[in-house]
């Protein structure tokens, strides 16, 4: 079978949101050609395998690619997110990705898309169905958009044993099977576990029919504080200032978390328990109020094994009702991996530059790539921000996040792009504040002052974390 030959400027490995956001920005800012390869059948990455009731946990306007909005900026009128901007669901996001490829990337004539393919060790691209190979000559760089591949319920490998007479499903199967059982046990205290519990409760399942296994409690971002648009601008900016002031005053990780809670920035499920985990999941107070209806919350660590009448966990075992439907929400989403330079000889490794703003980060990196010539200079504006799993991780990530922001603010070309970027969320609106608006101008000055104060305290806060871990 003859080998195909393709020559492009950039080879983008991964057609998830990161790869698409990078390609979209690159298309807008250069005349470069590119090939996008992905093992899946369609663009959109893990969204193609997501459970049917999944939604973004941030407003839709913060997601997608730079060139086209996601959603309509409408607000939810009912449910626990009522009054806030709507959250795009899985089918809407996959449709968005398909349309982006069909209507923008491919018609440009500068993008080749090769689904159902993977890069082999010898650098060739193998088509998974036919086995045919394509050699792609890359004139500039390979772009790795798979560094932070999501681990999702449908495809992850379980870390626990399940007896043959026990039914344990990913949440993808929950709508199909929920009507056939009377008792549910949701495994996992993260966003997927919360989504599954909310889906059951909002569907009319009585709280006493649900057991929720929460291995470790988490802090959550209060969605009310990160709403876009004119109506929320003052409140969002005030929240930003309070967050920076909290960082400037904090003396430890726990102290910072509690300050964020008092400032209305962070929330927790149970006020009697002090969480250590923080994955940057966003929730509304309405969602937490619904979830608190579940009284059978098990906090004995991770699941080790499930038997028909027994549930074995890290710190003990408990009785289980035969016939229970177990919903496996234990996939870890973005797993921490060691950071490495984004810009390398012949290679770009897409990583968060602001966490959890993954699409913004990918688009921003395309802007950096097309603005500067040398990798060392590009990396000055693109320090990777580690994925957050604990409050300590969050604090460690604050330093590169703030440095990226400050350096970009001092570079006119990056500053101007950020000010018009819809994915930034607030910079465009801040840049349009009327100079005569004394109240908002004062708020913007507080943003700058509090950011400088936060940056000044971070070394002391990081040192306190090191001392605490050593002690």
Short mmCIF file of C-alpha atoms in Angstrom, two decimals:
data_model
loop_
_atom_site.label_atom_id
_atom_site.label_comp_id
_atom_site.label_asym_id
_atom_site.label_seq_id
_atom_site.Cartn_x
_atom_site.Cartn_y
_atom_site.Cartn_z
CA UNK A 1 0.00 0.00 0.00
CA UNK A 2 1.62 3.30 -1.05
CA UNK A 3 2.33 5.82 1.69
CA UNK A 4 0.65 9.21 1.41
CA UNK A 5 2.75 12.36 1.73
CA UNK A 6 1.52 15.64 3.24
CA UNK A 7 3.56 18.78 3.87
CA UNK A 8 2.31 21.39 6.37
CA UNK A 9 3.68 24.09 8.63
CA UNK A 10 2.13 22.67 11.80
CA UNK A 11 1.00 19.19 12.78
CA UNK A 12 -1.57 19.42 15.60
CA UNK A 13 -2.01 16.18 17.52
CA UNK A 14 -5.43 16.17 19.12
CA UNK A 15 -8.76 17.61 17.91
CA UNK A 16 -10.16 18.40 21.33
CA UNK A 17 -10.92 21.94 22.43
CA UNK A 18 -7.25 22.78 23.04
CA UNK A 19 -6.15 21.67 19.59
CA UNK A 20 -9.09 23.39 17.92
CA UNK A 21 -8.58 26.65 19.86
CA UNK A 22 -4.92 26.71 18.87
CA UNK A 23 -5.74 25.96 15.21
CA UNK A 24 -8.47 28.60 15.12
CA UNK A 25 -6.18 31.34 16.48
CA UNK A 26 -3.32 30.25 14.23
CA UNK A 27 -5.63 30.43 11.22
CA UNK A 28 -6.63 34.00 12.14
CA UNK A 29 -3.12 35.27 12.78
CA UNK A 30 -0.99 33.64 10.10
CA UNK A 31 -0.96 32.11 6.65
CA UNK A 32 0.27 28.80 8.07
CA UNK A 33 -0.99 25.43 6.87
CA UNK A 34 -1.74 22.68 9.33
CA UNK A 35 -2.85 19.09 9.70
CA UNK A 36 -4.98 18.02 12.65
CA UNK A 37 -4.96 14.36 13.61
CA UNK A 38 -7.02 12.58 16.26
CA UNK A 39 -7.79 9.01 17.25
CA UNK A 40 -11.51 9.73 17.56
CA UNK A 41 -14.03 9.72 14.76
CA UNK A 42 -14.96 13.39 15.06
CA UNK A 43 -13.56 16.63 16.48
CA UNK A 44 -14.36 17.56 20.06
CA UNK A 45 -12.10 15.25 22.04
CA UNK A 46 -13.57 13.73 25.19
CA UNK A 47 -16.92 15.46 24.61
CA UNK A 48 -17.67 12.74 22.05
CA UNK A 49 -17.71 10.19 24.89
CA UNK A 50 -19.32 12.34 27.59
CA UNK A 51 -22.43 11.32 29.52
CA UNK A 52 -25.62 12.78 28.01
CA UNK A 53 -26.50 15.15 30.86
CA UNK A 54 -23.03 16.67 31.23
CA UNK A 55 -22.76 20.46 31.15
CA UNK A 56 -19.98 22.97 31.45
CA UNK A 57 -19.50 24.23 34.97
CA UNK A 58 -18.54 27.69 33.73
CA UNK A 59 -20.63 29.98 31.50
CA UNK A 60 -20.57 28.98 27.84
CA UNK A 61 -18.99 32.29 26.83
CA UNK A 62 -15.69 31.23 28.46
CA UNK A 63 -15.43 28.10 26.31
CA UNK A 64 -14.77 27.12 22.72
CA UNK A 65 -12.52 28.93 20.25
CA UNK A 66 -11.80 32.61 19.82
CA UNK A 67 -13.49 33.16 16.46
CA UNK A 68 -17.02 32.04 17.35
CA UNK A 69 -19.16 32.20 20.48
CA UNK A 70 -20.57 29.12 22.15
CA UNK A 71 -24.19 29.48 23.22
CA UNK A 72 -26.32 32.61 23.11
CA UNK A 73 -25.44 34.33 26.42
CA UNK A 74 -28.94 33.50 27.63
CA UNK A 75 -29.60 33.03 31.33
CA UNK A 76 -31.20 30.01 32.90
CA UNK A 77 -34.72 30.78 34.10
CA UNK A 78 -35.21 27.78 36.35
CA UNK A 79 -33.28 25.15 38.22
CA UNK A 80 -30.30 25.57 40.56
CA UNK A 81 -28.45 27.73 38.01
CA UNK A 82 -31.38 30.15 37.65
CA UNK A 83 -30.38 33.74 37.06
CA UNK A 84 -26.92 32.85 35.81
CA UNK A 85 -25.61 32.46 32.28
CA UNK A 86 -26.46 29.12 30.71
CA UNK A 87 -24.09 26.18 30.67
CA UNK A 88 -23.64 24.40 27.35
CA UNK A 89 -24.34 20.68 27.37
CA UNK A 90 -22.36 17.89 25.74
CA UNK A 91 -24.41 17.63 22.51
CA UNK A 92 -24.20 21.40 22.03
CA UNK A 93 -20.41 21.34 22.42
CA UNK A 94 -19.85 18.43 20.05
CA UNK A 95 -22.10 20.12 17.49
CA UNK A 96 -20.10 23.32 17.94
CA UNK A 97 -16.81 21.46 17.30
CA UNK A 98 -18.19 19.67 14.24
CA UNK A 99 -19.46 22.95 12.79
CA UNK A 100 -16.14 24.67 13.45
CA UNK A 101 -14.30 22.02 11.49
CA UNK A 102 -16.87 21.92 8.67
CA UNK A 103 -17.56 25.63 8.29
CA UNK A 104 -14.31 27.36 9.22
CA UNK A 105 -11.20 25.19 9.41
CA UNK A 106 -11.62 22.95 6.36
CA UNK A 107 -13.04 25.63 4.00
CA UNK A 108 -9.95 27.75 4.65
CA UNK A 109 -7.97 25.42 2.39
CA UNK A 110 -5.13 25.53 4.92
CA UNK A 111 -6.28 22.76 7.25
CA UNK A 112 -6.17 19.00 6.70
CA UNK A 113 -8.12 16.87 9.15
CA UNK A 114 -7.30 13.19 9.65
CA UNK A 115 -9.68 11.49 12.09
CA UNK A 116 -9.15 7.91 13.29
CA UNK A 117 -5.37 8.27 13.13
CA UNK A 118 -2.44 8.17 15.52
CA UNK A 119 1.25 9.05 15.44
CA UNK A 120 3.54 6.02 15.47
CA UNK A 121 7.00 5.78 17.00
CA UNK A 122 8.63 6.39 13.62
CA UNK A 123 6.72 9.66 13.24
CA UNK A 124 4.33 8.47 10.56
CA UNK A 125 0.58 8.74 10.99
CA UNK A 126 -1.29 5.42 10.91
CA UNK A 127 -4.96 5.21 9.97
CA UNK A 128 -6.57 3.03 12.64
CA UNK A 129 -9.08 1.29 10.35
CA UNK A 130 -7.14 0.70 7.16
CA UNK A 131 -3.63 0.58 8.60
CA UNK A 132 -2.51 2.94 5.83
CA UNK A 133 0.29 5.30 6.74
CA UNK A 134 0.70 8.96 5.98
CA UNK A 135 4.02 10.76 6.20
CA UNK A 136 3.54 14.36 7.28
CA UNK A 137 6.48 16.65 6.64
CA UNK A 138 6.34 19.40 9.27
CA UNK A 139 8.06 22.61 8.24
CA UNK A 140 7.71 24.41 11.57
CA UNK A 141 6.42 22.56 14.61
CA UNK A 142 4.43 19.68 15.99
CA UNK A 143 1.79 20.78 18.45
CA UNK A 144 0.97 18.32 21.22
CA UNK A 145 -2.63 19.00 22.28
CA UNK A 146 -2.89 15.74 24.24
CA UNK A 147 -0.74 16.61 27.25
CA UNK A 148 -3.78 16.94 29.50
CA UNK A 149 -6.09 14.33 28.02
CA UNK A 150 -9.20 13.99 30.19
CA UNK A 151 -9.87 10.75 32.02
CA UNK A 152 -13.62 10.26 31.70
CA UNK A 153 -16.06 7.71 33.15
CA UNK A 154 -16.83 5.89 29.90
CA UNK A 155 -13.23 5.06 29.00
CA UNK A 156 -11.18 5.10 32.22
CA UNK A 157 -9.85 1.99 33.94
CA UNK A 158 -11.51 1.32 37.28
CA UNK A 159 -9.33 1.17 40.33
CA UNK A 160 -11.61 -1.22 42.25
CA UNK A 161 -13.06 -4.70 41.95
CA UNK A 162 -16.74 -5.34 41.19
CA UNK A 163 -18.44 -8.65 41.95
CA UNK A 164 -20.20 -10.38 39.07
CA UNK A 165 -23.65 -9.94 40.56
CA UNK A 166 -23.17 -6.19 41.01
CA UNK A 167 -24.17 -3.66 38.35
CA UNK A 168 -21.72 -0.77 38.13
CA UNK A 169 -22.11 1.63 35.21
CA UNK A 170 -20.62 4.85 33.89
CA UNK A 171 -23.03 7.80 34.10
CA UNK A 172 -23.51 7.46 30.33
CA UNK A 173 -25.84 4.54 31.05
CA UNK A 174 -27.73 6.17 33.91
CA UNK A 175 -30.65 7.58 31.85
CA UNK A 176 -31.21 4.15 30.29
CA UNK A 177 -31.11 2.18 33.54
CA UNK A 178 -32.37 4.53 36.25
CA UNK A 179 -36.02 3.49 35.92
CA UNK A 180 -35.14 -0.17 36.54
CA UNK A 181 -33.78 0.15 40.08
CA UNK A 182 -34.82 1.59 43.44
CA UNK A 183 -31.44 2.25 45.08
CA UNK A 184 -28.46 4.22 43.75
CA UNK A 185 -24.90 4.61 44.97
CA UNK A 186 -22.89 7.34 43.28
CA UNK A 187 -19.14 6.81 43.55
CA UNK A 188 -17.07 10.00 43.46
CA UNK A 189 -17.28 13.45 45.00
CA UNK A 190 -16.14 15.51 42.01
CA UNK A 191 -18.09 17.25 39.28
CA UNK A 192 -19.24 14.01 37.62
CA UNK A 193 -20.54 12.64 40.92
CA UNK A 194 -22.31 15.92 41.59
CA UNK A 195 -23.82 15.90 38.10
CA UNK A 196 -25.13 12.37 38.58
CA UNK A 197 -26.66 13.16 41.97
CA UNK A 198 -28.26 16.33 40.62
CA UNK A 199 -29.64 14.47 37.60
CA UNK A 200 -31.28 11.90 39.88
CA UNK A 201 -32.68 14.47 42.33
CA UNK A 202 -33.96 16.80 39.63
CA UNK A 203 -35.57 13.78 37.96
CA UNK A 204 -37.64 13.11 41.06
CA UNK A 205 -35.61 10.40 42.79
CA UNK A 206 -36.11 10.70 46.54
CA UNK A 207 -32.92 11.64 48.42
CA UNK A 208 -33.21 8.59 50.68
CA UNK A 209 -32.77 6.35 47.62
CA UNK A 210 -29.32 7.79 46.95
CA UNK A 211 -26.06 6.98 48.71
CA UNK A 212 -23.14 9.21 47.79
CA UNK A 213 -19.55 8.06 48.33
CA UNK A 214 -17.37 11.16 48.70
CA UNK A 215 -13.76 10.03 49.17
CA UNK A 216 -12.46 13.53 49.92
CA UNK A 217 -14.30 16.82 50.32
CA UNK A 218 -13.53 19.63 47.90
CA UNK A 219 -13.63 23.38 47.76
CA UNK A 220 -15.68 24.70 44.86
CA UNK A 221 -15.61 28.01 43.03
CA UNK A 222 -18.80 30.01 43.55
CA UNK A 223 -20.23 30.37 40.04
CA UNK A 224 -22.00 33.58 41.06
CA UNK A 225 -18.60 35.28 41.21
CA UNK A 226 -17.53 34.45 37.66
CA UNK A 227 -20.48 35.58 35.59
CA UNK A 228 -19.81 37.55 32.39
CA UNK A 229 -21.77 40.52 31.09
CA UNK A 230 -22.61 44.06 32.11
CA UNK A 231 -25.07 43.11 34.85
CA UNK A 232 -22.46 41.06 36.70
CA UNK A 233 -19.39 43.16 35.93
CA UNK A 234 -19.09 45.04 39.22
CA UNK A 235 -19.73 41.94 41.32
CA UNK A 236 -17.26 39.85 39.31
CA UNK A 237 -14.57 42.50 39.55
CA UNK A 238 -15.20 42.95 43.27
CA UNK A 239 -14.82 39.20 43.68
CA UNK A 240 -11.55 39.30 41.73
CA UNK A 241 -10.25 42.05 44.02
CA UNK A 242 -11.29 40.18 47.15
CA UNK A 243 -9.52 37.08 45.89
CA UNK A 244 -6.30 39.01 45.33
CA UNK A 245 -6.62 40.66 48.75
CA UNK A 246 -7.11 37.22 50.32
CA UNK A 247 -3.87 36.03 48.70
CA UNK A 248 -2.04 39.14 49.90
CA UNK A 249 -3.13 38.55 53.50
CA UNK A 250 -3.08 34.75 53.76
CA UNK A 251 -0.54 32.98 55.98
CA UNK A 252 -1.23 29.34 55.01
CA UNK A 253 -3.20 27.19 52.60
CA UNK A 254 -6.04 26.66 55.07
CA UNK A 255 -6.09 30.36 55.92
CA UNK A 256 -6.42 31.25 52.23
CA UNK A 257 -9.23 28.75 51.67
CA UNK A 258 -11.20 30.10 54.61
CA UNK A 259 -10.61 33.70 53.46
CA UNK A 260 -11.93 32.78 50.00
CA UNK A 261 -14.98 31.26 51.65
CA UNK A 262 -15.64 34.38 53.72
CA UNK A 263 -15.23 36.48 50.57
CA UNK A 264 -17.93 34.42 48.86
CA UNK A 265 -15.49 33.03 46.29
CA UNK A 266 -15.34 29.42 47.43
CA UNK A 267 -18.04 27.06 48.66
CA UNK A 268 -18.11 23.66 50.34
CA UNK A 269 -20.70 20.93 50.58
CA UNK A 270 -20.55 20.48 54.37
CA UNK A 271 -19.65 23.39 56.63
CA UNK A 272 -18.59 20.93 59.33
CA UNK A 273 -15.78 19.51 57.21
CA UNK A 274 -12.64 21.31 56.09
CA UNK A 275 -11.77 20.25 52.54
CA UNK A 276 -8.19 19.90 51.37
CA UNK A 277 -8.98 19.24 47.71
CA UNK A 278 -9.53 21.85 45.04
CA UNK A 279 -10.11 20.92 41.39
CA UNK A 280 -11.49 24.34 40.39
CA UNK A 281 -14.98 22.95 39.77
CA UNK A 282 -17.62 25.70 39.69
CA UNK A 283 -20.99 25.29 41.41
CA UNK A 284 -23.91 27.47 42.38
CA UNK A 285 -25.25 27.72 45.90
CA UNK A 286 -28.51 26.40 44.48
CA UNK A 287 -26.80 23.21 43.32
CA UNK A 288 -25.22 22.66 46.72
CA UNK A 289 -28.61 23.19 48.38
CA UNK A 290 -30.08 20.42 46.22
CA UNK A 291 -27.13 18.10 46.91
CA UNK A 292 -27.41 18.61 50.66
CA UNK A 293 -30.73 16.76 50.56
CA UNK A 294 -28.70 13.55 50.34
CA UNK A 295 -28.10 12.44 53.92
CA UNK A 296 -26.40 9.10 53.23
CA UNK A 297 -22.96 10.52 52.41
CA UNK A 298 -20.10 8.06 52.97
CA UNK A 299 -16.68 9.52 53.74
CA UNK A 300 -14.40 6.51 54.16
CA UNK A 301 -12.02 7.15 51.29
CA UNK A 302 -11.84 5.57 47.87
CA UNK A 303 -13.69 2.41 46.87
CA UNK A 304 -11.63 -0.79 46.97
CA UNK A 305 -14.27 -3.39 46.10
CA UNK A 306 -18.02 -3.80 45.67
CA UNK A 307 -19.87 -6.94 46.68
CA UNK A 308 -23.62 -7.50 46.45
CA UNK A 309 -24.12 -6.75 50.15
CA UNK A 310 -20.88 -5.01 51.12
CA UNK A 311 -18.98 -1.92 50.05
CA UNK A 312 -15.25 -1.93 50.87
CA UNK A 313 -13.46 1.39 51.16
CA UNK A 314 -10.06 2.71 52.24
CA UNK A 315 -11.07 3.21 55.85
CA UNK A 316 -13.59 0.46 56.43
CA UNK A 317 -16.49 -1.41 54.91
CA UNK A 318 -20.25 -0.87 55.15
CA UNK A 319 -23.37 -2.84 54.34
CA UNK A 320 -24.87 -2.40 50.89
CA UNK A 321 -28.35 -3.16 49.64
CA UNK A 322 -28.54 -5.96 47.06
CA UNK A 323 -29.73 -4.71 43.70
CA UNK A 324 -28.17 -1.28 44.13
CA UNK A 325 -27.11 0.44 40.91
CA UNK A 326 -23.58 1.81 41.28
CA UNK A 327 -22.65 4.83 39.19
CA UNK A 328 -18.89 5.04 38.62
CA UNK A 329 -17.83 8.70 38.71
CA UNK A 330 -14.27 8.02 39.89
CA UNK A 331 -12.42 9.10 36.74
CA UNK A 332 -9.88 11.76 37.65
CA UNK A 333 -10.50 14.19 34.74
CA UNK A 334 -7.25 16.16 34.32
CA UNK A 335 -4.52 14.19 36.02
CA UNK A 336 -1.44 16.10 37.20
CA UNK A 337 1.59 15.65 34.96
CA UNK A 338 5.02 17.27 35.23
CA UNK A 339 5.23 20.64 33.53
CA UNK A 340 7.68 21.20 30.70
CA UNK A 341 8.49 24.21 28.51
CA UNK A 342 5.63 25.01 26.14
CA UNK A 343 7.90 26.08 23.27
CA UNK A 344 10.67 23.66 22.34
CA UNK A 345 12.75 23.07 19.20
CA UNK A 346 10.28 21.80 16.61
CA UNK A 347 7.58 21.27 19.21
CA UNK A 348 4.83 23.07 21.13
CA UNK A 349 3.30 21.37 24.18
CA UNK A 350 -0.07 22.96 24.95
CA UNK A 351 -0.52 23.47 28.70
CA UNK A 352 -2.65 25.73 30.89
CA UNK A 353 -1.30 29.26 31.07
CA UNK A 354 -4.28 30.23 33.15
CA UNK A 355 -5.99 27.47 35.02
CA UNK A 356 -8.78 26.48 34.57
CA UNK A 357 -9.04 28.54 31.36
CA UNK A 358 -7.93 25.77 28.99
CA UNK A 359 -9.37 27.16 25.69
CA UNK A 360 -8.02 30.65 26.43
CA UNK A 361 -4.60 29.17 27.16
CA UNK A 362 -4.45 27.31 23.83
CA UNK A 363 -5.54 30.34 21.80
CA UNK A 364 -3.12 32.57 23.71
CA UNK A 365 -0.24 30.19 22.93
CA UNK A 366 -1.02 30.46 19.21
CA UNK A 367 -0.81 34.25 19.60
CA UNK A 368 2.56 33.95 21.37
CA UNK A 369 3.79 31.58 18.64
CA UNK A 370 2.92 34.07 15.90
CA UNK A 371 4.20 37.14 17.79
CA UNK A 372 7.77 36.19 18.72
CA UNK A 373 10.61 34.43 16.93
CA UNK A 374 12.68 32.72 19.63
CA UNK A 375 11.42 29.94 21.88
CA UNK A 376 13.13 31.44 24.93
CA UNK A 377 11.25 34.71 24.44
CA UNK A 378 7.96 32.88 23.89
CA UNK A 379 8.40 30.89 27.08
CA UNK A 380 8.79 34.13 29.08
CA UNK A 381 5.11 34.76 28.46
CA UNK A 382 3.95 31.17 28.78
CA UNK A 383 4.91 29.58 32.08
CA UNK A 384 2.81 26.42 32.55
CA UNK A 385 0.30 26.52 35.40
CA UNK A 386 0.00 23.11 37.10
CA UNK A 387 -3.31 21.30 37.24
CA UNK A 388 -4.92 21.84 40.62
CA UNK A 389 -5.87 18.97 42.91
CA UNK A 390 -5.26 20.51 46.34
CA UNK A 391 -5.35 23.98 47.87
CA UNK A 392 -1.55 23.85 47.95
CA UNK A 393 -1.51 23.14 44.20
CA UNK A 394 -3.75 26.13 43.67
CA UNK A 395 -1.29 28.35 45.52
CA UNK A 396 1.68 26.93 43.62
CA UNK A 397 -0.11 27.73 40.38
CA UNK A 398 -0.81 31.32 41.39
CA UNK A 399 2.78 32.43 40.86
CA UNK A 400 3.14 31.42 37.17
CA UNK A 401 -0.45 32.54 36.53
CA UNK A 402 0.22 36.01 37.91
CA UNK A 403 3.60 36.28 36.18
CA UNK A 404 2.02 35.37 32.85
CA UNK A 405 -0.62 38.05 33.35
CA UNK A 406 1.87 40.73 34.42
CA UNK A 407 4.28 40.02 31.58
CA UNK A 408 1.51 39.97 28.99
CA UNK A 409 0.20 43.27 30.36
CA UNK A 410 3.64 44.77 29.72
CA UNK A 411 3.81 43.55 26.11
CA UNK A 412 1.57 45.73 23.87
CA UNK A 413 0.87 43.05 21.26
CA UNK A 414 -0.26 40.48 23.81
CA UNK A 415 -2.09 43.06 25.89
CA UNK A 416 -4.13 44.22 22.91
CA UNK A 417 -5.08 40.68 21.94
CA UNK A 418 -6.18 39.87 25.49
CA UNK A 419 -8.27 43.03 25.64
CA UNK A 420 -10.33 41.93 22.66
CA UNK A 421 -10.42 38.21 23.50
CA UNK A 422 -13.87 36.81 24.22
CA UNK A 423 -12.24 33.81 25.97
CA UNK A 424 -10.60 36.03 28.59
CA UNK A 425 -14.00 36.78 30.06
CA UNK A 426 -13.46 40.23 31.53
CA UNK A 427 -10.50 42.06 29.92
CA UNK A 428 -12.53 43.40 27.00
CA UNK A 429 -15.20 44.78 29.28
CA UNK A 430 -12.60 46.29 31.63
CA UNK A 431 -10.87 48.00 28.69
CA UNK A 432 -14.18 49.60 27.70
CA UNK A 433 -14.90 51.20 31.09
CA UNK A 434 -15.68 54.88 30.62
CA UNK A 435 -12.79 57.04 31.96
CA UNK A 436 -15.47 59.27 33.55
CA UNK A 437 -16.96 56.35 35.51
CA UNK A 438 -15.30 57.11 38.85
CA UNK A 439 -16.70 54.05 40.63
CA UNK A 440 -15.48 51.52 38.08
CA UNK A 441 -12.16 53.28 37.58
CA UNK A 442 -11.62 53.01 41.32
CA UNK A 443 -12.45 49.30 41.12
CA UNK A 444 -9.91 48.83 38.31
CA UNK A 445 -7.25 50.58 40.42
CA UNK A 446 -8.05 48.16 43.23
CA UNK A 447 -7.54 45.28 40.78
CA UNK A 448 -4.03 46.51 40.00
CA UNK A 449 -3.15 47.26 43.61
CA UNK A 450 -4.46 43.97 44.95
CA UNK A 451 -2.67 42.01 42.22
CA UNK A 452 0.65 43.63 43.16
CA UNK A 453 0.01 42.91 46.84
CA UNK A 454 -0.88 39.28 46.11
CA UNK A 455 2.25 38.84 44.01
CA UNK A 456 4.33 40.28 46.84
CA UNK A 457 2.96 37.81 49.42
CA UNK A 458 3.17 34.67 47.30
CA UNK A 459 6.81 33.84 48.17
CA UNK A 460 5.92 33.91 51.88
CA UNK A 461 2.80 31.82 51.29
CA UNK A 462 4.76 29.27 49.28
CA UNK A 463 7.41 29.12 51.98
CA UNK A 464 4.67 28.45 54.55
CA UNK A 465 3.46 25.50 52.44
CA UNK A 466 6.98 24.06 52.29
CA UNK A 467 7.39 24.45 56.06
CA UNK A 468 4.00 22.79 56.69
CA UNK A 469 4.85 19.80 54.48
CA UNK A 470 8.27 19.43 56.12
CA UNK A 471 6.72 19.56 59.59
#
